[in-house]
Coordinates of C-alpha atoms and ligand atoms in Angstrom, one line a residue:
X1 CA 55.1 81.6 185.0
X2 CA 56.6 84.4 183.0
X3 CA 58.5 82.3 180.5
X4 CA 58.8 82.6 176.7
X5 CA 59.9 79.7 174.5
X6 CA 62.9 81.1 172.8
X7 CA 65.2 78.4 171.4
X8 CA 68.9 78.6 172.0
X9 CA 70.3 80.9 169.3
X10 CA 72.5 79.5 166.6
X11 CA 75.4 81.9 166.5
X12 CA 77.7 81.8 163.5
X13 CA 80.7 84.1 164.3
X14 CA 82.2 84.3 160.8
X15 CA 79.4 85.8 158.7
X16 CA 76.3 85.5 160.8
X17 CA 73.4 83.0 160.5
X18 CA 71.5 85.5 158.4
X19 CA 74.1 85.4 155.7
X20 CA 74.5 81.7 155.8
X21 CA 70.7 81.4 155.1
X22 CA 71.0 84.2 152.5
X23 CA 73.8 82.6 150.6
X24 CA 72.2 79.2 150.4
X25 CA 68.8 80.8 149.5
X26 CA 70.3 83.0 146.7
X27 CA 72.0 80.0 145.0
X28 CA 68.7 78.1 145.3
X29 CA 66.9 81.0 143.7
X30 CA 69.2 80.7 140.6
X31 CA 68.6 76.9 140.3
X32 CA 64.8 77.0 141.1
X33 CA 64.1 79.9 138.7
X34 CA 66.0 78.3 135.9
X35 CA 64.1 75.1 136.5
X36 CA 60.7 76.7 136.3
X37 CA 61.6 79.0 133.4
X38 CA 63.2 76.1 131.5
X39 CA 60.1 73.9 132.1
X40 CA 57.9 76.5 130.3
X41 CA 60.4 77.0 127.6
X42 CA 60.5 73.3 127.0
X43 CA 56.8 73.1 126.7
X44 CA 56.9 75.8 124.1
X45 CA 59.8 74.3 122.2
X46 CA 58.2 70.8 122.3
X47 CA 55.0 72.3 120.8
X48 CA 56.9 74.2 118.0
X49 CA 59.2 71.1 117.5
X50 CA 56.2 68.8 116.7
X51 CA 54.1 71.4 115.0
X52 CA 56.8 72.4 112.5
X53 CA 58.4 68.9 112.5
X54 CA 61.8 70.2 113.8
X55 CA 63.6 67.3 115.5
X56 CA 66.6 69.5 116.4
X57 CA 64.4 71.4 118.9
X58 CA 63.6 68.1 120.7
X59 CA 67.3 67.4 120.6
X60 CA 67.9 70.7 122.3
X61 CA 65.3 69.9 125.0
X62 CA 67.2 66.7 125.6
X63 CA 70.6 68.6 125.9
X64 CA 69.3 71.5 128.1
X65 CA 67.3 69.0 130.1
X66 CA 70.3 66.9 130.9
X67 CA 72.3 70.0 131.8
X68 CA 69.4 71.1 134.1
X69 CA 69.3 67.7 135.8
X70 CA 72.6 68.4 137.3
X71 CA 72.5 72.2 137.4
X72 CA 69.0 72.8 138.7
X73 CA 67.7 69.5 140.0
X74 CA 70.6 68.0 141.8
X75 CA 72.1 71.3 143.1
X76 CA 68.6 72.8 143.6
X77 CA 67.6 69.7 145.6
X78 CA 70.6 70.1 147.8
X79 CA 70.2 73.8 148.4
X80 CA 66.5 73.4 149.0
X81 CA 66.9 71.2 152.1
X82 CA 69.9 73.5 152.9
X83 CA 67.4 76.3 153.3
X84 CA 65.3 74.1 155.6
X85 CA 68.3 73.2 157.7
X86 CA 69.7 76.7 158.0
X87 CA 66.4 78.4 158.7
X88 CA 65.4 75.7 161.2
X89 CA 68.5 76.5 163.3
X90 CA 68.9 80.2 162.3
X91 CA 65.2 81.2 162.7
X92 CA 63.3 78.3 164.3
X93 CA 60.3 80.3 165.2
X94 CA 60.3 81.9 161.7
X95 CA 60.0 78.6 160.1
X96 CA 57.5 77.4 162.7
X97 CA 55.3 80.4 161.9
X98 CA 55.3 79.5 158.2
X99 CA 54.6 75.8 158.9
X100 CA 51.8 76.6 161.3
X101 CA 50.2 78.7 158.5
X102 CA 51.0 76.8 155.4
X103 CA 51.8 73.2 156.1
X104 CA 49.3 71.9 153.5
X105 CA 50.4 74.5 150.9
X106 CA 53.9 73.2 151.4
X107 CA 52.8 69.6 151.1
X108 CA 51.0 70.6 147.9
X109 CA 54.1 72.3 146.6
X110 CA 56.1 69.1 147.3
X111 CA 53.6 67.1 145.2
X112 CA 54.0 69.4 142.3
X113 CA 57.8 69.4 142.8
X114 CA 57.8 65.6 142.6
X115 CA 55.8 65.8 139.3
X116 CA 58.4 68.4 138.1
X117 CA 61.3 66.1 138.9
X118 CA 59.7 63.1 137.3
X119 CA 58.7 65.4 134.4
X120 CA 62.3 66.5 133.6
X121 CA 63.4 62.9 133.4
X122 CA 60.6 62.1 131.1
X123 CA 61.3 65.1 128.9
X124 CA 64.9 64.0 128.6
X125 CA 64.5 60.3 128.1
X126 CA 61.3 60.1 126.2
X127 CA 62.3 62.3 123.3
X128 CA 61.4 60.3 120.1
X129 CA 60.3 57.3 122.2
X130 CA 56.7 58.2 122.7
X131 CA 54.2 59.6 120.2
X132 CA 53.8 63.3 119.7
X133 CA 50.6 63.7 121.6
X134 CA 51.9 61.9 124.7
X135 CA 55.1 63.9 124.7
X136 CA 53.2 67.2 124.4
X137 CA 50.9 66.2 127.2
X138 CA 54.0 65.4 129.4
X139 CA 55.5 68.7 128.4
X140 CA 52.4 70.7 129.4
X141 CA 52.1 68.8 132.7
X142 CA 55.7 69.5 133.4
X143 CA 55.3 73.2 132.6
X144 CA 52.2 73.6 134.7
X145 CA 53.6 71.6 137.7
X146 CA 56.7 73.8 137.7
X147 CA 54.6 77.0 137.7
X148 CA 52.5 75.6 140.6
X149 CA 55.6 75.1 142.7
X150 CA 56.5 78.7 142.1
X151 CA 53.0 80.0 143.0
X152 CA 53.0 78.0 146.3
X153 CA 56.4 79.3 147.3
X154 CA 55.8 82.9 146.3
X155 CA 52.6 83.0 148.5
X156 CA 54.6 81.8 151.5
X157 CA 57.5 84.2 150.7
X158 CA 55.1 87.1 150.5
X159 CA 53.5 86.2 153.8
X160 CA 57.0 86.7 155.2
X161 CA 56.8 90.3 154.1
X162 CA 53.2 90.7 155.2
X163 CA 50.1 88.6 155.6
X164 CA 48.0 88.7 152.4
X165 CA 45.0 90.5 154.0
X166 CA 44.9 92.4 157.3
X167 CA 41.9 90.2 158.3
X168 CA 44.3 87.4 158.7
X169 CA 45.4 88.8 162.0
X170 CA 41.9 88.4 163.5
X171 CA 40.7 85.4 161.5
X172 CA 43.8 83.4 160.6
X173 CA 43.3 80.9 157.7
X174 CA 45.8 80.3 154.9
X175 CA 43.8 82.0 152.1
X176 CA 43.9 85.3 154.0
X177 CA 47.6 84.9 154.7
X178 CA 48.5 83.6 151.3
X179 CA 46.9 85.9 148.7
X180 CA 47.6 89.6 148.8
X181 CA 48.8 92.3 146.5
X182 CA 52.4 91.5 147.3
X183 CA 51.9 87.9 146.3
X184 CA 50.8 88.8 142.8
X185 CA 53.4 91.5 142.4
X186 CA 56.1 89.2 143.5
X187 CA 54.8 86.4 141.3
X188 CA 54.9 88.8 138.3
X189 CA 58.4 89.9 139.0
X190 CA 59.7 86.4 139.6
X191 CA 57.8 85.0 136.6
X192 CA 59.5 87.6 134.3
X193 CA 63.0 87.4 135.7
X194 CA 62.9 83.6 135.7
X195 CA 62.8 83.7 131.9
X196 CA 65.7 86.1 131.9
X197 CA 67.7 83.6 134.0
X198 CA 66.6 80.7 131.8
X199 CA 67.8 82.6 128.7
X200 CA 71.2 83.3 130.3
X201 CA 71.7 79.8 131.5
X202 CA 70.4 78.4 128.2
X203 CA 73.2 80.2 126.5
X204 CA 75.6 77.7 128.1
X205 CA 73.9 74.9 126.2
X206 CA 73.3 76.8 123.0
X207 CA 77.0 77.7 122.8
X208 CA 77.8 74.0 122.4
X209 CA 75.4 73.4 119.5
X210 CA 77.2 72.2 116.3
X211 CA 74.8 73.3 113.6
X212 CA 75.6 77.1 113.0
X213 CA 72.2 77.8 111.5
X214 CA 70.3 76.3 114.4
X215 CA 72.7 77.9 117.0
X216 CA 72.0 81.3 115.4
X217 CA 68.2 80.7 115.4
X218 CA 68.1 79.6 119.0
X219 CA 70.6 82.1 120.4
X220 CA 68.4 84.9 118.8
X221 CA 65.2 83.5 120.3
X222 CA 66.8 83.3 123.7
X223 CA 68.1 86.8 123.3
X224 CA 64.7 88.2 122.6
X225 CA 63.2 86.2 125.5
X226 CA 65.9 87.6 127.7
X227 CA 65.4 91.2 126.7
X228 CA 61.6 91.2 126.8
X229 CA 61.5 89.4 130.2
X230 CA 64.2 91.6 131.8
X231 CA 62.4 94.8 130.7
X232 CA 59.0 93.4 131.8
X233 CA 60.4 92.3 135.1
X234 CA 61.8 95.8 135.6
X235 CA 58.5 97.4 134.8
X236 CA 56.9 95.3 137.5
X237 CA 59.5 96.5 140.1
X238 CA 57.6 99.8 141.0
X239 CA 54.4 97.8 141.3
X240 CA 56.2 95.4 143.7
X241 CA 57.5 98.3 145.7
X242 CA 54.0 99.8 146.0
X243 CA 52.7 96.6 147.6
X244 CA 55.2 96.7 150.4
X245 CA 53.8 97.4 153.9
X246 CA 54.2 101.0 155.2
X247 CA 56.8 99.8 157.7
X248 CA 58.9 98.4 154.8
X249 CA 58.5 101.6 152.8
X250 CA 60.1 103.6 155.7
X251 CA 62.9 101.0 156.0
X252 CA 63.5 101.1 152.2
X253 CA 63.6 104.9 152.2
X254 CA 66.0 105.2 155.1
X255 CA 68.2 102.2 154.8
X256 CA 68.6 101.4 151.1
X257 CA 71.8 103.1 149.9
X258 CA 71.2 106.0 147.5
X259 CA 73.1 104.4 144.6
X260 CA 70.8 101.4 144.7
X261 CA 68.4 102.5 142.0
X262 CA 71.1 103.4 139.6
X263 CA 72.8 100.1 140.4
X264 CA 69.7 98.2 139.5
X265 CA 69.4 100.2 136.3
X266 CA 73.0 99.4 135.4
X267 CA 72.4 95.7 135.9
X268 CA 69.3 95.9 133.6
X269 CA 71.3 97.8 131.0
X270 CA 74.1 95.3 131.2
X271 CA 71.7 92.4 130.8
X272 CA 70.1 94.0 127.7
X273 CA 73.5 94.7 126.2
X274 CA 74.5 91.1 126.8
X275 CA 71.4 89.9 125.0
X276 CA 71.9 92.4 122.2
X277 CA 75.4 90.9 121.7
X278 CA 74.0 87.4 121.5
X279 CA 71.3 88.7 119.2
X280 CA 73.7 90.4 116.8
X281 CA 76.6 88.0 117.1
X282 CA 75.0 84.7 118.0
X283 CA 77.9 82.6 116.7
X284 CA 80.4 84.2 119.1
X285 CA 78.5 82.9 122.1
X286 CA 80.7 80.5 124.0
X287 CA 79.9 78.5 127.2
X288 CA 82.5 80.7 129.0
X289 CA 80.7 83.9 128.2
X290 CA 77.3 82.5 129.1
X291 CA 78.7 81.0 132.3
X292 CA 80.2 84.4 133.2
X293 CA 76.8 86.1 132.5
X294 CA 75.1 83.5 134.8
X295 CA 77.5 84.3 137.6
X296 CA 77.0 88.0 137.0
X297 CA 73.2 87.6 137.3
X298 CA 73.7 85.6 140.5
X299 CA 76.0 88.1 142.1
X300 CA 74.7 91.4 140.8
X301 CA 71.1 90.6 140.3
X302 CA 69.8 87.9 142.6
X303 CA 71.9 88.6 145.7
X304 CA 71.0 92.3 146.0
X305 CA 67.4 91.5 145.1
X306 CA 67.0 88.9 147.8
X307 CA 68.9 91.1 150.3
X308 CA 66.5 93.9 149.6
X309 CA 63.5 91.6 150.2
X310 CA 65.1 90.5 153.5
X311 CA 66.1 94.0 154.7
X312 CA 62.7 95.5 153.8
X313 CA 60.8 93.3 156.1
X314 CA 62.9 94.2 159.2
X315 CA 62.4 94.2 162.1
X316 CA 60.1 91.2 161.3
X317 CA 61.0 87.8 159.9
X318 CA 57.5 86.7 159.2
X319 CA 53.9 87.8 159.0
X320 CA 54.6 91.2 160.6
X321 CA 54.3 89.7 164.1
X322 CA 57.5 87.7 164.6
X323 CA 60.7 89.7 165.1
X324 CA 63.9 88.5 163.4
X325 CA 65.3 87.9 166.9
X326 CA 62.5 85.3 167.4
X327 CA 60.4 87.3 169.8
X328 CA 56.6 87.5 169.1
X329 CA 55.8 91.2 168.9
X330 CA 52.1 91.2 168.4
X331 CA 48.9 89.5 169.5
X332 CA 47.5 87.5 166.6
X333 CA 44.1 86.3 167.7
X334 CA 43.5 84.5 164.4
X335 CA 46.4 82.2 165.3
X336 CA 45.9 82.3 169.1
X337 CA 49.3 83.8 169.3
X338 CA 50.2 86.3 172.1
X339 CA 52.8 89.0 172.2
X340 CA 55.8 88.2 174.3
X341 CA 56.8 91.8 174.8
X342 CA 54.8 92.3 178.0
X343 CA 56.6 89.3 179.6
X344 CA 59.9 90.7 178.6
X345 CA 58.9 94.1 180.0
X346 CA 58.0 92.4 183.2
X347 CA 61.0 90.1 183.9
X348 CA 63.5 90.6 181.1
X349 CA 65.3 88.1 178.9
X350 CA 67.3 86.8 181.8
X351 CA 64.3 85.5 183.6
X352 CA 61.8 84.9 180.7
X353 CA 64.0 82.8 178.4
X354 CA 63.6 79.1 179.0
X355 CA 67.1 78.1 177.9
X356 CA 68.9 81.0 179.6
X357 CA 72.0 79.6 181.5
X358 CA 71.0 79.4 185.1
X359 CA 74.3 81.0 186.4
X360 CA 73.5 84.1 184.2
X361 CA 70.0 84.7 185.5
X362 CA 71.2 86.8 188.4
X363 CA 73.4 89.6 187.2
X364 CA 76.6 90.4 189.2
X365 CA 79.5 92.7 188.3
X366 CA 81.5 89.6 187.7
X367 CA 79.2 87.9 185.2
X368 CA 77.8 91.1 183.6
X369 CA 79.9 90.9 180.5
X370 CA 78.9 87.2 180.0
X371 CA 75.2 88.1 180.5
X372 CA 75.7 91.0 178.0
X373 CA 77.2 88.6 175.5
X374 CA 74.3 86.2 175.9
X375 CA 71.9 89.1 175.5
X376 CA 73.6 90.2 172.4
X377 CA 73.5 86.7 170.9
X378 CA 69.9 86.3 171.8
X379 CA 68.5 89.7 171.0
X380 CA 70.9 91.1 168.3
X381 CA 72.9 88.4 166.6
X382 CA 70.1 87.5 164.1
X383 CA 70.7 90.9 162.5
X384 CA 74.1 91.9 163.7
X385 CA 77.4 89.9 163.7
X386 CA 79.2 90.2 167.0
X387 CA 82.6 89.8 165.3
X388 CA 84.1 92.3 162.9
X389 CA 82.9 90.4 159.8
X390 CA 79.6 89.4 158.4
X391 CA 76.1 90.9 158.7
X392 CA 76.0 94.5 160.1
X393 CA 78.9 94.0 162.6
X394 CA 77.6 95.4 165.9
X395 CA 80.8 97.0 167.1
X396 CA 80.8 99.3 164.0
X397 CA 77.6 100.9 165.1
X398 CA 79.0 102.1 168.4
X399 CA 82.0 103.7 166.8
X400 CA 84.5 102.5 169.4
X401 CA 82.5 104.0 172.3
X402 CA 83.7 102.6 175.6
X403 CA 81.4 104.7 177.9
X404 CA 79.1 102.1 179.5
X405 CA 76.6 104.5 180.8
X406 CA 76.2 106.3 177.5
X407 CA 75.7 103.0 175.7
X408 CA 73.2 101.9 178.3
X409 CA 71.3 105.2 177.8
X410 CA 71.1 104.5 174.1
X411 CA 70.0 100.9 174.6
X412 CA 67.2 102.0 176.9
X413 CA 66.2 105.0 174.9
X414 CA 66.3 103.5 171.4
X415 CA 65.8 99.8 171.8
X416 CA 63.7 99.2 174.9
X417 CA 61.2 101.8 173.7
X418 CA 61.1 100.6 170.1
X419 CA 62.0 104.0 168.7
X420 CA 63.9 102.6 165.7
X421 CA 61.7 101.6 162.7
X422 CA 64.0 98.9 161.4
X423 CA 64.9 97.3 164.8
X424 CA 62.6 95.4 167.1
X425 CA 61.5 96.7 170.4
X426 CA 63.9 95.0 172.7
X427 CA 62.8 95.4 176.3
X428 CA 65.8 95.4 178.7
X429 CA 65.7 95.6 182.4
X430 CA 68.0 98.2 183.8
X431 CA 70.7 95.7 184.9
X432 CA 70.4 93.9 181.5
X433 CA 70.9 97.1 179.6
X434 CA 74.0 97.8 181.7
X435 CA 75.3 94.2 181.2
X436 CA 74.8 94.5 177.4
X437 CA 76.5 97.9 177.5
X438 CA 79.5 96.5 179.3
X439 CA 79.8 93.8 176.6
X440 CA 79.4 96.2 173.7
X441 CA 82.0 98.6 175.2
X442 CA 84.3 95.6 175.7
X443 CA 84.3 95.0 172.0
X444 CA 86.1 98.3 171.5
X445 CA 88.3 97.9 174.6
X446 CA 88.4 94.7 176.6
X447 CA 89.9 96.5 179.7
X448 CA 86.4 98.1 180.2
X449 CA 85.3 94.9 181.9
X450 CA 87.9 95.0 184.7
X451 CA 87.3 98.7 185.3
X452 CA 83.6 98.0 185.5
X453 CA 84.0 95.2 188.0
X454 CA 86.3 97.4 190.1
X455 CA 84.0 100.4 190.1
X456 CA 81.0 98.3 191.0
X457 CA 82.8 96.5 193.8
X458 CA 84.0 99.7 195.3
X459 CA 80.6 101.3 195.0
X460 CA 79.1 98.3 196.7
X461 CA 81.7 98.4 199.5
X462 CA 81.0 102.1 200.1
X463 CA 77.3 101.4 200.4
X464 CA 78.3 98.5 202.7
X465 CA 76.4 96.0 200.6
X466 CA 77.8 93.0 198.9
X467 CA 74.5 91.8 197.5
X468 CA 74.4 90.8 193.9
X469 CA 72.7 92.9 191.3
X470 CA 69.3 91.6 190.5
X471 CA 66.6 92.8 188.2
X472 CA 63.9 90.2 188.9
X473 CA 60.7 91.7 190.1
X474 CA 61.1 89.7 193.2
X475 CA 64.3 91.6 194.2
X476 CA 63.9 93.9 197.3
X477 CA 63.5 97.5 196.3
X478 CA 66.7 98.4 198.2
X479 CA 68.7 96.2 195.8
X480 CA 67.2 97.8 192.7
X481 CA 67.9 101.2 194.2
X482 CA 71.5 100.1 195.0
X483 CA 72.3 99.3 191.4
X484 CA 70.8 102.5 190.0
Ligands
HEC1 C1 65.6 92.7 163.2 C2 67.0 93.0 163.1 C3 67.8 93.7 164.1 C4 67.9 93.3 165.4 C5 67.4 92.1 166.2 C6 68.8 94.3 166.0 N1 69.1 95.3 165.0 FE1 70.3 96.9 165.3 N2 70.0 97.4 163.4 C7 69.3 96.7 162.5 C8 69.3 97.4 161.2 C9 68.6 96.9 159.9 C10 70.1 98.6 161.4 C11 70.4 99.6 160.4 C12 71.7 99.2 159.8 C13 72.1 100.0 158.6 O1 71.3 100.4 157.8 O2 73.3 100.3 158.5 C14 70.5 98.6 162.8 C15 71.3 99.6 163.4 C16 71.7 99.5 164.7 C17 72.5 100.5 165.3 C18 73.0 101.8 164.6 C19 72.1 103.0 165.1 C20 70.9 103.2 164.4 O3 69.9 103.5 165.0 O4 70.8 103.0 163.2 C21 72.8 100.1 166.6 C22 73.6 100.9 167.6 C23 72.2 98.8 166.7 N3 71.6 98.5 165.6 C24 72.3 98.1 167.9 C25 71.6 96.9 168.1 C26 71.6 96.1 169.3 C27 72.5 96.5 170.5 C28 70.8 95.1 169.2 C29 70.4 94.0 170.2 C30 70.1 94.4 171.5 C31 70.2 95.2 167.8 N4 70.7 96.3 167.2 C32 69.3 94.3 167.3 C33 68.6 95.6 162.7 C34 68.5 94.9 163.9

């Protein structure tokens, strides 16, 4: 049987499922990076605190730790499962691809995460209650466990961009999928920026310190940490870009707006200026200013950064074999995965897709627009919102065009052939392309549908044939000829 196991698509009309995932994930990045950065900062502060006998440093760990318990650990632990939920419905086969490759890596990450969570409680509540050596050992364990969670996740994230080594396609195995140039470049860049974020968020806690001398000392240390890590992170950026697969390089060159590089530079300069301010005028640091800077980092730094990572890997969502619209695009012998494009070429979505509504498998003039909408939801809506809002609204790309045959020609010429670097190859049978074209044209002008039904009915009467349009390979040749 020519079937492919596409799940029913989760269609979110407001902003698109991609942005729902993106929003949750970006907020999670803020919390998780702060958690890991702070863990390492705590380890360092605990060491200095005991070495130089400075109890106020341990006191600060307690304060920042308590703040993080709410900020990072509670909110981070809500958004973490939020990513699981939203990706499971938004990209079920994407998450499945990752689980099939990395289930034990993820289990390992979870163990380290539990150590991290227990660790932060111990760091907060055991200050002054256990001896110096024990506290330091807890601090070091906490720091290392946090770093391990980051390493595990980065390996998985970088697999989404590209498998670590090309041999993975033929051999499979998580080591080949996990470790690659992109893994290390991404680890470097995240490692650096996580300290920038830690320094910014730490400012919220530092602002509330009573002792002006200590506040000045700490604000200056955080400022230096922030400046150095932002500059180092930025220096890693070209390295990161150079590790992107060729496909992503093309997408980046063509699709990333020209102002992007100057925008990044502006954010970097603004970050450095902010830290220079806290370096020179540490006493003027207030929780409001630091909170505002945190928000700015989130909106101007993390959101664009994560958007780029997600755009660059188009048309794939994972491992350079799974398209964002959930269709498997390549044979991967190492995972005994087979491309689904030949099946789609043969029978089309209407007949290959398991969950396709039965009444829409046979295309008639009357149901064409509904078939088109279902096709758009299945094949396009992962990357294009079908409403005017949200992710790359589809109507905008057709510029109000209502000419069904022109749109159909474009769909066959550009999408069915896979001629567009950043879009998947989307095989459409002739009648499917027409149905999708009717739907797309109807977005600009709903009366297109009635005209289309009219024309088709008249044409059918002229040919003295009332048979339904049908693309299945089983359809008699005369029918296929009739609709062309
Ligand atoms: C993997 C994600 C993805 C899928 C699935 C996808 N597109 Fe696109 N599409 C893009 C991206 C990315 C662009 C470029 C947008 C930009 O940079 O403004 C684009 C651009 C377009 C354009 C503008 C013309 C062009 O060549 O740039 C049209 C038209 C379009 N898409 C139609 C569709 C239709 C119709 C479908 C479903 C049959 C679809 N797309 C599915 C990602 C996708």
